[in-house]
Amino acid sequence: MPVGCGKSGSIACAPFAFKAKKTLVIAPNLNISTQLLHEFDPAHEKYFYKKCAVLSNHTTYPELVEIRGRSTNRSDLDNADVVVTNIHQLQGSENRWIQSLPEDYFNLILFDEGHHAVAESWNILKLKFPHAKIV
């Protein structure tokens, strides 16, 4: 989808469409990760659900956490419905998240900019979470 056609909004709606229990949203870089984080963050002006009056009959929205640096811990992830990060935070088979999370931890993985060339880091995630639906 070209810029401005609703990728971020589609990503924000996908956890509901797939009835996901825990969603991992992965961006290719920090700028796009930050943009996606804002779409899910009720404190931000670009909060998709309010900005576009989507799901207006809901009283609760997904709990959000971001993986960036070393400040996020496992309990943060356990309490979240949606985890947003950039691919660099999950790189390498020795990565702490790849090592510690069970294979059924995420049941939906959303790759933004999935048209980029396939990289080993993306394949590691697919193998790590084999039961997750991938968009």
PDB file of N, CA and C in Angstrom, residues 11 18 23 25 29-30 37 46 52 69 81 88 91 108 110 124 129-130:
ATOM      1  N   ILE A  11      -3.179  -1.785  10.483  1.00  0.00           N
ATOM      2  CA  ILE A  11      -2.428  -2.465  11.539  1.00  0.00           C
ATOM      3  C   ILE A  11      -3.136  -2.291  12.884  1.00  0.00           C
ATOM      4  N   PHE A  18      -8.518 -10.194  13.801  1.00  0.00           N
ATOM      5  CA  PHE A  18      -8.017 -11.559  14.008  1.00  0.00           C
ATOM      6  C   PHE A  18      -8.340 -12.100  15.397  1.00  0.00           C
ATOM      7  N   THR A  23      -0.559  -9.373  20.271  1.00  0.00           N
ATOM      8  CA  THR A  23      -0.076  -9.006  18.945  1.00  0.00           C
ATOM      9  C   THR A  23       1.306  -8.386  19.031  1.00  0.00           C
ATOM     10  N   VAL A  25       3.760  -6.096  16.768  1.00  0.00           N
ATOM     11  CA  VAL A  25       3.821  -5.215  15.607  1.00  0.00           C
ATOM     12  C   VAL A  25       5.282  -4.846  15.401  1.00  0.00           C
ATOM     13  N   ASN A  29      12.154   0.256  11.151  1.00  0.00           N
ATOM     14  CA  ASN A  29      13.067   1.255  11.718  1.00  0.00           C
ATOM     15  C   ASN A  29      12.380   2.013  12.854  1.00  0.00           C
ATOM     16  N   LEU A  30      13.131   2.859  13.528  1.00  0.00           N
ATOM     17  CA  LEU A  30      12.602   3.597  14.685  1.00  0.00           C
ATOM     18  C   LEU A  30      11.504   4.583  14.314  1.00  0.00           C
ATOM     19  N   LEU A  37       3.439   3.212  17.193  1.00  0.00           N
ATOM     20  CA  LEU A  37       3.187   3.339  18.629  1.00  0.00           C
ATOM     21  C   LEU A  37       2.140   4.413  18.889  1.00  0.00           C
ATOM     22  N   LYS A  46      -2.566  11.206  17.619  1.00  0.00           N
ATOM     23  CA  LYS A  46      -2.788  10.367  16.441  1.00  0.00           C
ATOM     24  C   LYS A  46      -3.389   9.016  16.790  1.00  0.00           C
ATOM     25  N   CYS A  52     -10.167   8.354  14.163  1.00  0.00           N
ATOM     26  CA  CYS A  52     -11.013   7.899  13.051  1.00  0.00           C
ATOM     27  C   CYS A  52     -12.358   7.362  13.517  1.00  0.00           C
ATOM     28  N   GLY A  69      15.298  -0.503  23.524  1.00  0.00           N
ATOM     29  CA  GLY A  69      16.384  -0.503  24.492  1.00  0.00           C
ATOM     30  C   GLY A  69      16.197  -1.599  25.529  1.00  0.00           C
ATOM     31  N   ASP A  81      -1.492  -6.143  25.423  1.00  0.00           N
ATOM     32  CA  ASP A  81      -2.207  -6.818  24.337  1.00  0.00           C
ATOM     33  C   ASP A  81      -1.457  -6.641  23.030  1.00  0.00           C
ATOM     34  N   HIS A  88      15.138  -4.322  14.785  1.00  0.00           N
ATOM     35  CA  HIS A  88      16.469  -4.328  15.394  1.00  0.00           C
ATOM     36  C   HIS A  88      16.440  -4.783  16.851  1.00  0.00           C
ATOM     37  N   GLN A  91      16.653  -8.789  16.869  1.00  0.00           N
ATOM     38  CA  GLN A  91      17.616  -9.455  15.998  1.00  0.00           C
ATOM     39  C   GLN A  91      18.493 -10.439  16.752  1.00  0.00           C
ATOM     40  N   LEU A 108      -0.548 -13.236  16.855  1.00  0.00           N
ATOM     41  CA  LEU A 108      -0.608 -12.423  15.644  1.00  0.00           C
ATOM     42  C   LEU A 108       0.679 -11.601  15.564  1.00  0.00           C
ATOM     43  N   LEU A 110       2.369  -8.678  13.068  1.00  0.00           N
ATOM     44  CA  LEU A 110       2.128  -7.752  11.970  1.00  0.00           C
ATOM     45  C   LEU A 110       3.449  -7.117  11.570  1.00  0.00           C
ATOM     46  N   ILE A 124      13.815 -15.631  11.611  1.00  0.00           N
ATOM     47  CA  ILE A 124      13.964 -16.110  12.992  1.00  0.00           C
ATOM     48  C   ILE A 124      12.652 -15.925  13.751  1.00  0.00           C
ATOM     49  N   PHE A 129       7.888 -18.175  16.507  1.00  0.00           N
ATOM     50  CA  PHE A 129       6.461 -18.149  16.831  1.00  0.00           C
ATOM     51  C   PHE A 129       5.665 -18.834  15.715  1.00  0.00           C
ATOM     52  N   PRO A 130       5.800 -20.146  15.578  1.00  0.00           N
ATOM     53  CA  PRO A 130       5.230 -20.850  14.436  1.00  0.00           C
ATOM     54  C   PRO A 130       3.704 -20.889  14.379  1.00  0.00           C
TER      55      PRO A 130
END
